[in-house]
Structures are given as C-alpha cells and as structure tokens.
Tab-separated table of C-alpha atoms in Angstrom:
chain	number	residue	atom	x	y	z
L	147	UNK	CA	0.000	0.000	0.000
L	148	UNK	CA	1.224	3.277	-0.734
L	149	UNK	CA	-0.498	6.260	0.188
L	150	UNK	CA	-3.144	4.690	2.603
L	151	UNK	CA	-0.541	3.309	4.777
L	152	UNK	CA	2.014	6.050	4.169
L	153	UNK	CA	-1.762	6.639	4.531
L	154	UNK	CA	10.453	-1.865	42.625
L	155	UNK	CA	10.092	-4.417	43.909
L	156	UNK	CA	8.185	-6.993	41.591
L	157	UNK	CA	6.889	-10.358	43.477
L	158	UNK	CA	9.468	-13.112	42.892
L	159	UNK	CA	7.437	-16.211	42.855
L	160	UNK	CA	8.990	-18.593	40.652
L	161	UNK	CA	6.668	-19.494	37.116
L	162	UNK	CA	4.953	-22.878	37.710
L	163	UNK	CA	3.903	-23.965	33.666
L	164	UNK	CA	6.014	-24.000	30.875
L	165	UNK	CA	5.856	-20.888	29.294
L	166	UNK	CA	6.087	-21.514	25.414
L	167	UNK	CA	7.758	-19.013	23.076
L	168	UNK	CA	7.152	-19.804	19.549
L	169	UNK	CA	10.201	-17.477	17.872
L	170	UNK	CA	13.647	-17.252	18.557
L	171	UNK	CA	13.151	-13.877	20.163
L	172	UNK	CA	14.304	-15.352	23.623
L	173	UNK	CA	16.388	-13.277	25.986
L	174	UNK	CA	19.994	-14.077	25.789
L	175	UNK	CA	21.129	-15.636	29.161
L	176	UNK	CA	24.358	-13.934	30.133
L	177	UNK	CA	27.343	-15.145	32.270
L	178	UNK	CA	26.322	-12.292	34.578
L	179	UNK	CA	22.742	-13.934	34.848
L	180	UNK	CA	20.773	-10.759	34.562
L	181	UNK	CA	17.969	-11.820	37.048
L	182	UNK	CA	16.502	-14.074	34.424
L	183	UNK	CA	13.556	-15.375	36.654
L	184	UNK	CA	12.093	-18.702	35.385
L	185	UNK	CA	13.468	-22.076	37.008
L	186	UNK	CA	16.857	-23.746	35.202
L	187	UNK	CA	14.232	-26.720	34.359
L	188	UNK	CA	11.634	-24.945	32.334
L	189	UNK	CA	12.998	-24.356	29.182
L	190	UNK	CA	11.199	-21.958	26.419
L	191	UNK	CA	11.061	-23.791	23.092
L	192	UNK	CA	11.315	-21.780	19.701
L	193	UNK	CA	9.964	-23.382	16.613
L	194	UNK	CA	12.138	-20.538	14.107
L	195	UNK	CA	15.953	-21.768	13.958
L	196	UNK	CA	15.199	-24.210	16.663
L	197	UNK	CA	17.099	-22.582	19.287
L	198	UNK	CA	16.394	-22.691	22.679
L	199	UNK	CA	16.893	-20.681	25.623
L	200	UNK	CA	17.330	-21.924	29.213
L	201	UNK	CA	17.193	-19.720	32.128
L	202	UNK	CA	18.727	-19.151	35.389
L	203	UNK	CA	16.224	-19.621	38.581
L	204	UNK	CA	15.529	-16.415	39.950
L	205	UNK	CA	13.695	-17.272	43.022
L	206	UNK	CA	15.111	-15.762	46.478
L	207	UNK	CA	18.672	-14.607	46.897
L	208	UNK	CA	20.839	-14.195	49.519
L	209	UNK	CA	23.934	-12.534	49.698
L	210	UNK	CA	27.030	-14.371	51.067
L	211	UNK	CA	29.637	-11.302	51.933
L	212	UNK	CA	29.978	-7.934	51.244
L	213	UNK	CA	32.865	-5.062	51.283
L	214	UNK	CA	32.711	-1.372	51.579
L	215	UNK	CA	35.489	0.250	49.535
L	216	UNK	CA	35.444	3.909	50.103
L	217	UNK	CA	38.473	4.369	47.507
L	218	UNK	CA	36.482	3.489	44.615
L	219	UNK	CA	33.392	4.541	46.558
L	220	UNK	CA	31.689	1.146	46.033
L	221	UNK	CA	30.242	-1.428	48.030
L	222	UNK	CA	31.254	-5.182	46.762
L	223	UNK	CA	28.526	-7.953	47.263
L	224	UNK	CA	28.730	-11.249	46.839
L	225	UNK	CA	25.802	-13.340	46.416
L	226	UNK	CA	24.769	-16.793	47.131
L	227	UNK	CA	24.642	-18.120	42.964
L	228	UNK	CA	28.209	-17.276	43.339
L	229	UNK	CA	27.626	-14.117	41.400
L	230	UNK	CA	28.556	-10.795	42.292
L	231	UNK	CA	28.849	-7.112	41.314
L	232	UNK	CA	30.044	-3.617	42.738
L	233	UNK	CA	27.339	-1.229	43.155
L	234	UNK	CA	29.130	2.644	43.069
L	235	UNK	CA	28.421	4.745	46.414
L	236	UNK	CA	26.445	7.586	44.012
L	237	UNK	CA	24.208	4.944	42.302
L	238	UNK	CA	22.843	3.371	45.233
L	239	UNK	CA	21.942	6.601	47.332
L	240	UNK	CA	20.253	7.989	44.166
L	241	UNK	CA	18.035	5.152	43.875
L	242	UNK	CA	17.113	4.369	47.576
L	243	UNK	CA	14.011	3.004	48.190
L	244	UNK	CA	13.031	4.623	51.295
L	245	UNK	CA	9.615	6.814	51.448
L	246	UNK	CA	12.064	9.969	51.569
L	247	UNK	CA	13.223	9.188	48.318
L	248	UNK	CA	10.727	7.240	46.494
L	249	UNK	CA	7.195	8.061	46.033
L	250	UNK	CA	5.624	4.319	46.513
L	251	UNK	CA	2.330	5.465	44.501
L	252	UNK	CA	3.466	6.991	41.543
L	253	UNK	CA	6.708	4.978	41.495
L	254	UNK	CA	8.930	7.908	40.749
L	255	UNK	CA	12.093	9.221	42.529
L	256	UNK	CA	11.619	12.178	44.608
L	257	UNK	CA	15.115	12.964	44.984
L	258	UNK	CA	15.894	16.694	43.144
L	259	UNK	CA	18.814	17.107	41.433
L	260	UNK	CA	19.806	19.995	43.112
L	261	UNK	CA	19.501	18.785	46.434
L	262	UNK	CA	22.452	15.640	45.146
L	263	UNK	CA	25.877	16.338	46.411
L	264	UNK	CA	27.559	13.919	44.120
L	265	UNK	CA	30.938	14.361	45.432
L	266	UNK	CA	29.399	13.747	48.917
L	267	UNK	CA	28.090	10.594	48.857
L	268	UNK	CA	30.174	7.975	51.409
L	269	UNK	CA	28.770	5.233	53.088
L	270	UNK	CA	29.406	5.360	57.010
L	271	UNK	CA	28.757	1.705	58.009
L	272	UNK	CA	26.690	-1.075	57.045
L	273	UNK	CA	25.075	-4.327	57.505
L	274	UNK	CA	22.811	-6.986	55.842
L	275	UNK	CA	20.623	-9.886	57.043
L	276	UNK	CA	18.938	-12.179	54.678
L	277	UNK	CA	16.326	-10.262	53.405
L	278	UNK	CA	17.776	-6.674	52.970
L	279	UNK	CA	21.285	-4.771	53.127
L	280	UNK	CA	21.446	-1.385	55.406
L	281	UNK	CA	23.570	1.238	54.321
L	282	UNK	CA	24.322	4.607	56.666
L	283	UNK	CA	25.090	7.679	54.887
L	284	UNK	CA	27.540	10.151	56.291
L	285	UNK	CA	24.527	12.453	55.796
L	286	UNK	CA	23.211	11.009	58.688
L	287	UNK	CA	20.224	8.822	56.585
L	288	UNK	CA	19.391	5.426	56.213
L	289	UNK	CA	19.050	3.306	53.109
L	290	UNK	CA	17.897	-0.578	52.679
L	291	UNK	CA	17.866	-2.361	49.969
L	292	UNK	CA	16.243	-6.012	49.601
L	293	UNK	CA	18.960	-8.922	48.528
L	294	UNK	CA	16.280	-9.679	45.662
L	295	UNK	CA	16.541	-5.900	44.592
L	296	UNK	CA	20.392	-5.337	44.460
L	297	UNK	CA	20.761	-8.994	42.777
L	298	UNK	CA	18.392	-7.854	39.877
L	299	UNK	CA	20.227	-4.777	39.071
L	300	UNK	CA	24.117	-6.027	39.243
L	301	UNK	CA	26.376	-4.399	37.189
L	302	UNK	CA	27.080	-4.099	34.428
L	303	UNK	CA	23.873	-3.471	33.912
L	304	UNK	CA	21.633	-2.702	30.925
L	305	UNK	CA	19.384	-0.225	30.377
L	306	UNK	CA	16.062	-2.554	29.032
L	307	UNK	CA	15.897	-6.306	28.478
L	308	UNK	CA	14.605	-5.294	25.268
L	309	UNK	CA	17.929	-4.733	24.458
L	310	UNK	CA	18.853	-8.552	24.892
L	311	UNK	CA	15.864	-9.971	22.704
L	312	UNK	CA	17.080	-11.498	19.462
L	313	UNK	CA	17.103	-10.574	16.185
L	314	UNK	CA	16.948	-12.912	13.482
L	315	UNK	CA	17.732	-11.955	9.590
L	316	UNK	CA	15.610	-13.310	7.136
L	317	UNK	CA	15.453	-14.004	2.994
L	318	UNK	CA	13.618	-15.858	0.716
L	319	UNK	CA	14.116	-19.281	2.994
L	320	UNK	CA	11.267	-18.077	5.256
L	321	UNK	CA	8.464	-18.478	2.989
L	322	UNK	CA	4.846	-18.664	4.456
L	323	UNK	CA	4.445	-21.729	5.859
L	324	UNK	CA	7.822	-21.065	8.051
L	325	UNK	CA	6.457	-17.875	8.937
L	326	UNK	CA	5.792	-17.728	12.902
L	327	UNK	CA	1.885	-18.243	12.957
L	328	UNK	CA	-0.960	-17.640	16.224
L	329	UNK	CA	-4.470	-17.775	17.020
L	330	UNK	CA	-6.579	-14.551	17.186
L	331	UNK	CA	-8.096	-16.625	20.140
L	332	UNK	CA	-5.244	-17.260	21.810
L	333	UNK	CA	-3.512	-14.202	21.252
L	334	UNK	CA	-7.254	-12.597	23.211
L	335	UNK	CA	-7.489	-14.799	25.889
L	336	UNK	CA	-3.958	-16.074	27.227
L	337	UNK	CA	-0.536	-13.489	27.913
L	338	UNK	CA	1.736	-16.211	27.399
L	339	UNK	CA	0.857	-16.398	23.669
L	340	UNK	CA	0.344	-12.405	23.248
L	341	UNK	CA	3.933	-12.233	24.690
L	342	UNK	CA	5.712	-14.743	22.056
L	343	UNK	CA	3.294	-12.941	19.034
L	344	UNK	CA	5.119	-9.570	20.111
L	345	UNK	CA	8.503	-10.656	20.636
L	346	UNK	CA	8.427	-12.514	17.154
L	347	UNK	CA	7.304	-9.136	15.840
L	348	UNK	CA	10.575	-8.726	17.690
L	349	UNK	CA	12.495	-11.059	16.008
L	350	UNK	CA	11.897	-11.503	12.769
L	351	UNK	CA	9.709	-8.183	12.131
L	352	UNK	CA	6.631	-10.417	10.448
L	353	UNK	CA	4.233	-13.332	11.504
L	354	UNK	CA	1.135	-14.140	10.796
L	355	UNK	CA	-1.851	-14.368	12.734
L	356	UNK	CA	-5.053	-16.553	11.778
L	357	UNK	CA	-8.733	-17.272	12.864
L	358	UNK	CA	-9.577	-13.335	12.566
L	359	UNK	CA	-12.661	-13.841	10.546
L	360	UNK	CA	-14.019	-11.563	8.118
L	361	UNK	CA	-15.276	-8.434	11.131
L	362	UNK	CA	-13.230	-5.341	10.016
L	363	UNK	CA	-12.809	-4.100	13.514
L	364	UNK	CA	-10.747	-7.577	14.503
L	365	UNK	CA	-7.498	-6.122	13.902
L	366	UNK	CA	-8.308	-3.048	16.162
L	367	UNK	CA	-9.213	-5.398	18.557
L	368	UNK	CA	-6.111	-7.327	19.019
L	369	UNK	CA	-4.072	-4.189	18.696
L	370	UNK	CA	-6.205	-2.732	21.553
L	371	UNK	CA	-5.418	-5.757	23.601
L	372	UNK	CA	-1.913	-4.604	23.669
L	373	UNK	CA	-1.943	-0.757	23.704
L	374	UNK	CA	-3.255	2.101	21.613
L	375	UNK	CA	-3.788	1.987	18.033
L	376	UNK	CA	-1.458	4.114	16.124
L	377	UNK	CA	-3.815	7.429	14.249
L	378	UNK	CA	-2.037	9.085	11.544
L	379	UNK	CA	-3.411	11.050	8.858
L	380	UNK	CA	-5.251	7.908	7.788
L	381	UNK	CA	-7.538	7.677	10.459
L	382	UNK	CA	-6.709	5.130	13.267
L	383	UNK	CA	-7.613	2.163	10.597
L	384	UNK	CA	-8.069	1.568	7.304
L	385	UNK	CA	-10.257	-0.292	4.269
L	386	UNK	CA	-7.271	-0.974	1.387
L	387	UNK	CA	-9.510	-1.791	-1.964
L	388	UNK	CA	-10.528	-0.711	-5.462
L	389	UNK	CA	-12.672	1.769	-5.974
L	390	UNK	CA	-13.914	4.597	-8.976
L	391	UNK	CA	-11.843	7.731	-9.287
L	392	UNK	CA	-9.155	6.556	-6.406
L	393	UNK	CA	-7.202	9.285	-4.805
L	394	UNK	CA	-3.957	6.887	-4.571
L	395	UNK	CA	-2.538	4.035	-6.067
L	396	UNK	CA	-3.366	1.740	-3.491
L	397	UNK	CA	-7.127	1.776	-4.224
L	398	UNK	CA	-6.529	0.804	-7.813
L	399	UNK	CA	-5.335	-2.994	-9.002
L	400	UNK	CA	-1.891	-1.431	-9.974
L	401	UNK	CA	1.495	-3.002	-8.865
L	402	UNK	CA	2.845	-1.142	-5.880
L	403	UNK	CA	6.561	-1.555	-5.361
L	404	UNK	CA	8.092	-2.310	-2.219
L	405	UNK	CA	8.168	0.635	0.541
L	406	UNK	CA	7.920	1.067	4.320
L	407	UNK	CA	4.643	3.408	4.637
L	408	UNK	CA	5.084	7.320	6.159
L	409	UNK	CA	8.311	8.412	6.134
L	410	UNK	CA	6.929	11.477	6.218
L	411	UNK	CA	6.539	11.400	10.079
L	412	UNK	CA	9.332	12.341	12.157
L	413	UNK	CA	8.170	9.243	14.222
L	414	UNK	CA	6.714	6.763	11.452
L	415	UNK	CA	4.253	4.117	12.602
L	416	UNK	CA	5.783	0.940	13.799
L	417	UNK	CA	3.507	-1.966	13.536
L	418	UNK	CA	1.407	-2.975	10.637
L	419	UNK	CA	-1.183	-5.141	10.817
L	420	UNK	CA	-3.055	-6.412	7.642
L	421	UNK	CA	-6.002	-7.933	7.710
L	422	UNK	CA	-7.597	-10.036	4.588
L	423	UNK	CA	-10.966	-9.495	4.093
L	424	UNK	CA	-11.465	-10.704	0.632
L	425	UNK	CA	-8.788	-12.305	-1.681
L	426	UNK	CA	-8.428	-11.560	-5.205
L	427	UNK	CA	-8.961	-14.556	-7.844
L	428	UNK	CA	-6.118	-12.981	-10.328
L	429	UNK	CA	-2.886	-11.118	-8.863
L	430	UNK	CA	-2.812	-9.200	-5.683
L	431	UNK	CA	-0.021	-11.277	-3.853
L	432	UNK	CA	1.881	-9.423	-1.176
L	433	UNK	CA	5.633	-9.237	-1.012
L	434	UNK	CA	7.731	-8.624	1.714
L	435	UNK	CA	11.584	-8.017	2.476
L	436	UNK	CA	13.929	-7.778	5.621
L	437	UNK	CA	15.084	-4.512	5.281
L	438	UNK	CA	17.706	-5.125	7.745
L	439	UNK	CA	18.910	-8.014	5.768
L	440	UNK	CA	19.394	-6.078	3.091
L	441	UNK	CA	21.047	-3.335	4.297
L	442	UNK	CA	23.716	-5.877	6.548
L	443	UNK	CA	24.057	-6.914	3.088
L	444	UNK	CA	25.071	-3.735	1.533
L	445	UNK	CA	27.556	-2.669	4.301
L	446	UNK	CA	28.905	-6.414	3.697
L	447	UNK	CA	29.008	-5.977	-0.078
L	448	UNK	CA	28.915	-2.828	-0.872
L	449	UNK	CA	30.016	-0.147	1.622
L	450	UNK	CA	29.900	2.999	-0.699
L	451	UNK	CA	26.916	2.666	-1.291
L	452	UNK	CA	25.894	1.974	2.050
L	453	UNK	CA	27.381	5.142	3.454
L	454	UNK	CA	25.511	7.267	0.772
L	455	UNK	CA	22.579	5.334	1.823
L	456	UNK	CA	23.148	5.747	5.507
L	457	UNK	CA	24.281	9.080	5.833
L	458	UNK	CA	22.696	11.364	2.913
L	459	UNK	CA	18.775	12.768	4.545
L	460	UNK	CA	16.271	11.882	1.758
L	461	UNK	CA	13.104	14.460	2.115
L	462	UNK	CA	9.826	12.627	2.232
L	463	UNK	CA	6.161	14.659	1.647
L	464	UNK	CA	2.163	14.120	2.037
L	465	UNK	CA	-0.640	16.268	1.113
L	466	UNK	CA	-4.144	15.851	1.976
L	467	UNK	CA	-7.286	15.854	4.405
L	468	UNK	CA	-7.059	14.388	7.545
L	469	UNK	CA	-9.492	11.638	8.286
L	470	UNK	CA	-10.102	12.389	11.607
L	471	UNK	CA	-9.959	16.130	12.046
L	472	UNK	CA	-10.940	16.901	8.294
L	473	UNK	CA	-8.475	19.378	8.145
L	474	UNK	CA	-6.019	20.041	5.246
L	475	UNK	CA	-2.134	18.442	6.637
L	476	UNK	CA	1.549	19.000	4.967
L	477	UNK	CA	3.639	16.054	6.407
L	478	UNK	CA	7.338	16.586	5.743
L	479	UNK	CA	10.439	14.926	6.815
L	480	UNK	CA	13.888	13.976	5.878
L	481	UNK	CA	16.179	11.052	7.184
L	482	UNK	CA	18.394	8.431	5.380
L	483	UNK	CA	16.858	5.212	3.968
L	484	UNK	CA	19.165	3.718	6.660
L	485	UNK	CA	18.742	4.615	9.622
L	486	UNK	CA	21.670	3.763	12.653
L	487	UNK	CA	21.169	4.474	16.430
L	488	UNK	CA	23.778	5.679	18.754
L	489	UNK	CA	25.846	2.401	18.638
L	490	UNK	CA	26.267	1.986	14.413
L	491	UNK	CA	23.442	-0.742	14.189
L	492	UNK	CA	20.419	-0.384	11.693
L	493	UNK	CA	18.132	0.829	13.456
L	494	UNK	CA	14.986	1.738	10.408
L	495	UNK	CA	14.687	1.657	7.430
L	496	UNK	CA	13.045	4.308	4.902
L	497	UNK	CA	12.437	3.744	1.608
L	498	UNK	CA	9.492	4.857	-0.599
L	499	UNK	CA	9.726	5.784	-3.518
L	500	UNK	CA	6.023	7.249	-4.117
L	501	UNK	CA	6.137	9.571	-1.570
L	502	UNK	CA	10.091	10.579	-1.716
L	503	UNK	CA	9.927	14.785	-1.809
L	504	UNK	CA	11.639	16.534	-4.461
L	505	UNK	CA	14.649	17.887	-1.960
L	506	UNK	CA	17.577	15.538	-1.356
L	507	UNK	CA	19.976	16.435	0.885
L	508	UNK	CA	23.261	16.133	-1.246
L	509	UNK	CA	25.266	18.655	-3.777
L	510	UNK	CA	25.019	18.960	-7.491
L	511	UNK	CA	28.274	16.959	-7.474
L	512	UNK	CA	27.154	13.931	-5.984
L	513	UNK	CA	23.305	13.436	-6.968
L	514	UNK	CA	23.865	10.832	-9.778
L	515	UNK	CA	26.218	9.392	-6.735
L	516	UNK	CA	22.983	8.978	-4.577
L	517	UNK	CA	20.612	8.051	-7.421
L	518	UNK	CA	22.913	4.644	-8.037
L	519	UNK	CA	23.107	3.755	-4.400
L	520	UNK	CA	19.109	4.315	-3.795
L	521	UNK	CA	18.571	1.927	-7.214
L	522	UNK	CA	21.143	-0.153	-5.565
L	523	UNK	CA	19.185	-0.610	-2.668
L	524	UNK	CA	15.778	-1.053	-4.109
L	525	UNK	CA	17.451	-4.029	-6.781
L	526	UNK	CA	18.860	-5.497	-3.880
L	527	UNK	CA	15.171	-5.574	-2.261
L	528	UNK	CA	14.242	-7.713	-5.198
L	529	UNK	CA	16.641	-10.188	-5.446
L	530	UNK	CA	15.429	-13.545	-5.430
L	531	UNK	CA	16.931	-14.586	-2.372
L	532	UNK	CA	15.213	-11.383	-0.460
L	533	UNK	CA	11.909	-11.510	-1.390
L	534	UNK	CA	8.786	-13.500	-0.471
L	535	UNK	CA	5.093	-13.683	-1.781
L	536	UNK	CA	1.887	-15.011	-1.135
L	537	UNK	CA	-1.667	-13.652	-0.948
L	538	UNK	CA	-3.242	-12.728	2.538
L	539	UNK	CA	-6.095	-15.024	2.785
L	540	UNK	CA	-9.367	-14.106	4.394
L	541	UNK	CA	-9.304	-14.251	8.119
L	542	UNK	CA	-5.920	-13.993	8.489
L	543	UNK	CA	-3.759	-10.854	8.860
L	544	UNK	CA	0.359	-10.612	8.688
L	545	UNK	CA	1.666	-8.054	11.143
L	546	UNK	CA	4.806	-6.613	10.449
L	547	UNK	CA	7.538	-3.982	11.455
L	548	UNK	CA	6.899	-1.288	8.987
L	549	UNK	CA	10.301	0.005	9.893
L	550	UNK	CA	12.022	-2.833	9.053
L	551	UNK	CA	9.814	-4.931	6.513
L	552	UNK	CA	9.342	-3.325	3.630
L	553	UNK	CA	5.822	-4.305	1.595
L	554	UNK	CA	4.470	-4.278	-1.782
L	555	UNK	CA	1.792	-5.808	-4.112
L	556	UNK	CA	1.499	-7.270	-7.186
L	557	UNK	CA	-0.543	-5.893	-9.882
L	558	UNK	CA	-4.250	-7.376	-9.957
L	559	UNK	CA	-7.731	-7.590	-11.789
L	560	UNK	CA	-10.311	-5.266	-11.418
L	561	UNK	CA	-13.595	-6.505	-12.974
L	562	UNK	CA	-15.629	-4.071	-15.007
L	563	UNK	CA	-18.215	-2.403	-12.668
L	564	UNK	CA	-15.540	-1.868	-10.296
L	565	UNK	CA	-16.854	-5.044	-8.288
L	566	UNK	CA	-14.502	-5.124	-5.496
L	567	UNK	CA	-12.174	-8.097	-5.842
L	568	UNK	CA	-9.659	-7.749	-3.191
L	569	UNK	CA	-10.217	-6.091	0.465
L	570	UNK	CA	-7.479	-5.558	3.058
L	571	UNK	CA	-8.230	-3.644	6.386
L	572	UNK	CA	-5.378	-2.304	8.379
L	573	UNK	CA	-4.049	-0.038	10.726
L	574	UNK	CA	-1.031	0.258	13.230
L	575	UNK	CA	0.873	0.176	16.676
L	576	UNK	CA	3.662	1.765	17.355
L	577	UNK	CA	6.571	-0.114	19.376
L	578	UNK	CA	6.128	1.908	22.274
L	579	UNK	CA	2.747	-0.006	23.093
L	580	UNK	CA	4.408	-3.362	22.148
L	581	UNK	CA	7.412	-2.887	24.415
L	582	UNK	CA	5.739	-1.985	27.073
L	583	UNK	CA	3.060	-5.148	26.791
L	584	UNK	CA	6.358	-7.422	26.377
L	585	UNK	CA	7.598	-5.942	29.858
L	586	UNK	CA	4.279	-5.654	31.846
L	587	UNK	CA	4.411	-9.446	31.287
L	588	UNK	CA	7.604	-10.341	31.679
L	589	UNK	CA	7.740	-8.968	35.029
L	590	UNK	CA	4.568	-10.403	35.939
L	591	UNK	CA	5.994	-13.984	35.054
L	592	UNK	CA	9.368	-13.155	36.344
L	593	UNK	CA	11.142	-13.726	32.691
L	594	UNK	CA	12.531	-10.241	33.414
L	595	UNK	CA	12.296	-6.620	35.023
C-alpha cells in the first residue's frame, strides 16, 4: 500500500507452567545472569531456527559477603549463585528506596537534582541480614535495599531487556508456511501467547496471525489488547480496496513496489497489521523483504553505497485531508533510507519511492552518486533470495515492522463495474505499546524486570 498506509520491587514467585515461546526472540542468558527469573528446568522452546533458551532460577537470593570500599566509593557484594557485582556509592543513594526518596504510589524518585551532592556521597557503616542490606550515609540517613533488589540490578547493567531480545535476519528461505503463525483466540485470551506474538514481531519483524474472521474491527481489537492503536493522517484504521476515481494508487489494481509506509513522520508508525478481508482470484499477492537483511548486506558488499545510503537525509512529503480532524495536513520529513542508532546498528529503514519529496539532501556533485546507491538498494530488495510472496487469505492478517519490513503488491484484476475483488483492512501500533506489553508481562511472570 502506498499512500493509505504512508496513509520496585516486583513479586518473585517462581513461574509454575512452561511458558512456550514460539520465535527465537528469547532473551539471551548472560554469564552475569541478569535476574533471568524462570526455574533452570523450564525451558522456552522456539519453533524458528530451533534454538532454545534456558534460564537461570531467579527465586530468592541471599547474599554471602559484602565489602565497603570507600576508595572506589563502592560497596562489593557477593551473592549466594556465586555471582557478584560492585554497586558505586552515588548509584545506590540515588536510587534508595526509602519513602524519603521514592514516592511508593506513583513509582517515581523524589530525589531533586539539586539537592544531590555527588561528590558527597560515602557510606558510614553497614550491615545486611537475609532479606535486605542497610547502608548509613555520612549524611546522617538510612538506606535498605532487599537482597532480591540489588541482585536484579548487578552491574554491568543494561538499560532494558529489550535490548537482549534477538534478532533474526531473514530471505527468501522463510516463505509462508515457516512464517511464525498464532491464534486470534489465543492471542485474546492467554498473555503467554500475546507475549511470544510480540517478541516474534521482535524477532523476525513479520508473523502471521489466523482465525480473525471476516469483522473489520478484529485487527483493532487485538491491537487494543496490547496498547493504543497508532492514528495518523489515515484515520486510526483503514479499508485498502478498489474503488472509482481513487485518490492513490493503493485503491486501484496497480502493482505497488516495495516501501515502508510514512516516512513522512518524524516518528513513522511501527507496527502494521493487515487484515484479509477478501482475496483476489487474479494477482494481488503481497511481497515482503527484511530490510535489515538487506542493508547488513550492503555494508557487507557494498560499503559505498551503504554510506551514501546511511548518511545522505532523503526528504519525504504528504498532502491531503485528515481523516479524523478533516483538516487540510503537509507532512514533511527527511532522514536516510538507513537509519543507525547511537551504537552503528540499523536501526529503520526508509524507503518509498512514491512519496520521496523533491529535496535531497546532497550537492550537485554527488546526486547521480545517490541516485545509483538508492537503485542499488531497491534491486537489492528484489533479489530472489530477499523476497517472499503469497496472498493474505481471508481471516488472516500478517503483522509486520513497517520500519524494518518493507511491503508491496502485485498488480491485480479489477472486474468491469468496479466489483470489489480484493479487500485488506489495516491499521497500526507503534513499538512503544508493544514494548511496554512485552515488559508488563515479563515482570509479571518473572522472565525479566
């Protein structure tokens, strides 16, 4: 589609089912154990690349010893797992739990900044029992902090378990019967299947989800079981099908090439979920790419062209009336088709031709220069060993990570009268929602927090 979709202290009781997760997605158990709370004889099974993933009991902790260092301003712990980690002076009085510190109800620190002496932080004395370790401040106040708590958050830490999910390139290999596939039921009615549907959104940026019937509203449904739909221009949802005088390509039976939808957006919508209504008898087969494949590729392959491609902003444009507020809307935004985060990895991708602006962010000198490397990139997208097809049947719906999985359709037949042979309904959620879902259950089932 082009235009009409670029139209702290968490209960520790151990898990006591298996909890299946039917991708690869599976938080990578580190040396460090990072608090990985499930018991070392339930293991999470993963149908994709038939890994699997065993983790570390959580359960109750005890610590064995500890050490106050005021040179390095750091108090040493060592735990019962035989595990251990140095928590820094500063850190720990910053994030004490006490009611002083830490507003219980709204779970937010109520510690200013101005009122921190950072270069006056030194712990007097302490001592620990089995449940909690007390730490006396030179300040004169009190801190304690539960075994349970300081062996979740060793160091080195990171900043989300998100972070440690897996990603898994794909190609042509992972064709739709190996795509990851759930029940609209059980995706409803039970969290553990919910959380394996989101992390293989995760994963592998696509899956498949059947038993949604033929109700329009069924994709807004599951999406509302997780979060917020995503409203753009568009409307909150969507009805992708042929009809007279169509206002983009997308309502017509004409071959749309493969894009990520709204680039326009500074923050483009994350989640796409497609939902077949009716299936075309003639054409109209959807076709989908790993982005992030692709570009690995290129930096492998071809690294001039990835730099143009990663570095140069690309301007992207929409005109129209809003849906919702049926006001007139100029969306505008630049950014390179690869995007990379703070660290050098991929991080989006944007590429659509249809709505690409007329401004390009690169001199006279070198436009031919970027015109190569962004045909590079979308020839690469169709190599034969990239792409996959097939035809969204009715009552299914593939979800995918717009920002990562780019999308396009084959060209199909329209019968005369404008009889409507193929009907798609759609609309999005952005990451944000899905995240948060992932760790709202994660904690609750002590996988992590």
């Amino acid at each position: 589609m082009l235009r009409v979709l670029s139209r702290t202290n968490v209960g520790l009781s151990i898990l006591r089912k298996t909890f299946p997760i039917t991708t690869s997605a599976i938080v990578t158990h580190r040396l460090t154990n990072r608090h990985l709370c499930i018991h070392q004889n339930q293991r999470l099974s993963t149908q994709k690349y038939l890994t699997t993933a065993t983790y570390s009991p959580g359960g109750e902790h005890a610590a064995s010893t500890y050490n106050i260092d005021n040179k390095s301003e750091t108090i040493d712990i060592l735990f019962d797992d035989k595990t251990s980690s140095r928590y820094p002076f500063v850190w720990l009085r910053d994030n004490c739990p006490c009611d002083e510190c830490f507003d219980k109800s709204s779970l937010q620190r109520k510690i200013l900044v101005d009122d921190f002496d950072v270069d006056d932080v030194i712990a007097r004395d302490a001592n620990m029992d089995s449940e909690k370790m007390t730490i006396y401040w030179t300040d004169g106040h009190t801190s304690e902090y539960p075994i349970n708590w300081l062996h979740n958050y060793k160091f080195p830490q990171v900043t989300d378990h998100i972070q440690e999910l897996k990603v898994s390139y794909w190609g042509s290999e992972m064709t739709k019967d190996k795509l990851a596939k759930f029940s609209f039921q059980d995706l409803m009615n039970d969290d553990d299947a919910l959380y394996s549907w989101m992390v293989s959104l995760h994963t592998h940026g696509i899956n498949l989800v059947t038993g949604m019937g033929t109700e329009r509203d069924a994709s807004l449904t599951l999406t509302e079981r997780v979060g917020h739909p995503r409203s753009t221009c568009y409307g909150i949802d969507w009805e992708v099908k042929s009809k007279p005088e169509p206002n983009n390509l997308a309502y017509t039976g004409c071959r749309l090439c493969l894009h990520n939808d709204l680039p326009f957006y500074m923050y483009e919508p994350c989640i796409q979920l497609l939902h077949g209504i009716k299936v075309s008898d003639i054409g109209g087969e959807s076709e989908f790419v790993d982005g992030f494949k692709v570009a690995y590729d290129l930096k492998r392959d071809d690294p001039d062209t990835f730099r143009i491609l990663s570095t140069v902003p690309v301007g992207f444009s929409d005109q129209g009336i809003d849906e919702v507020s049926k006001s007139e809307y100029y969306l505008k935004h630049s950014k390179p088709v690869i995007s990379l985060d703070l660290k050098g990895n991929i991080d989006k991708i944007n590429f659509n031709q249809h709505v690409r602006g007329i401004r390009t962010g690169v001199s006279v000198d070198n436009m031919k220069s970027f015109y190569r490397a962004w045909k590079k990139f979308n020839t690469t997208l169709y190599k034969q060993d990239n792409l996959i097809s097939f035809k969204i049947q009715q009552g299914e719906a593939v979800c995918f990570n717009n920002i990562r999985t780019l999308h396009g359709r084959a060209e199909f037949l329209v019968p005369a009268g404008n009889a409507v042979p193929r009907h798609l309904h759609g609309n999005y959620i952005d990451w944000d929602s899905i995240y948060s879902r992932i760790r709202v259950i994660a904690r609750n089932k002590n996988i992590f927090f």
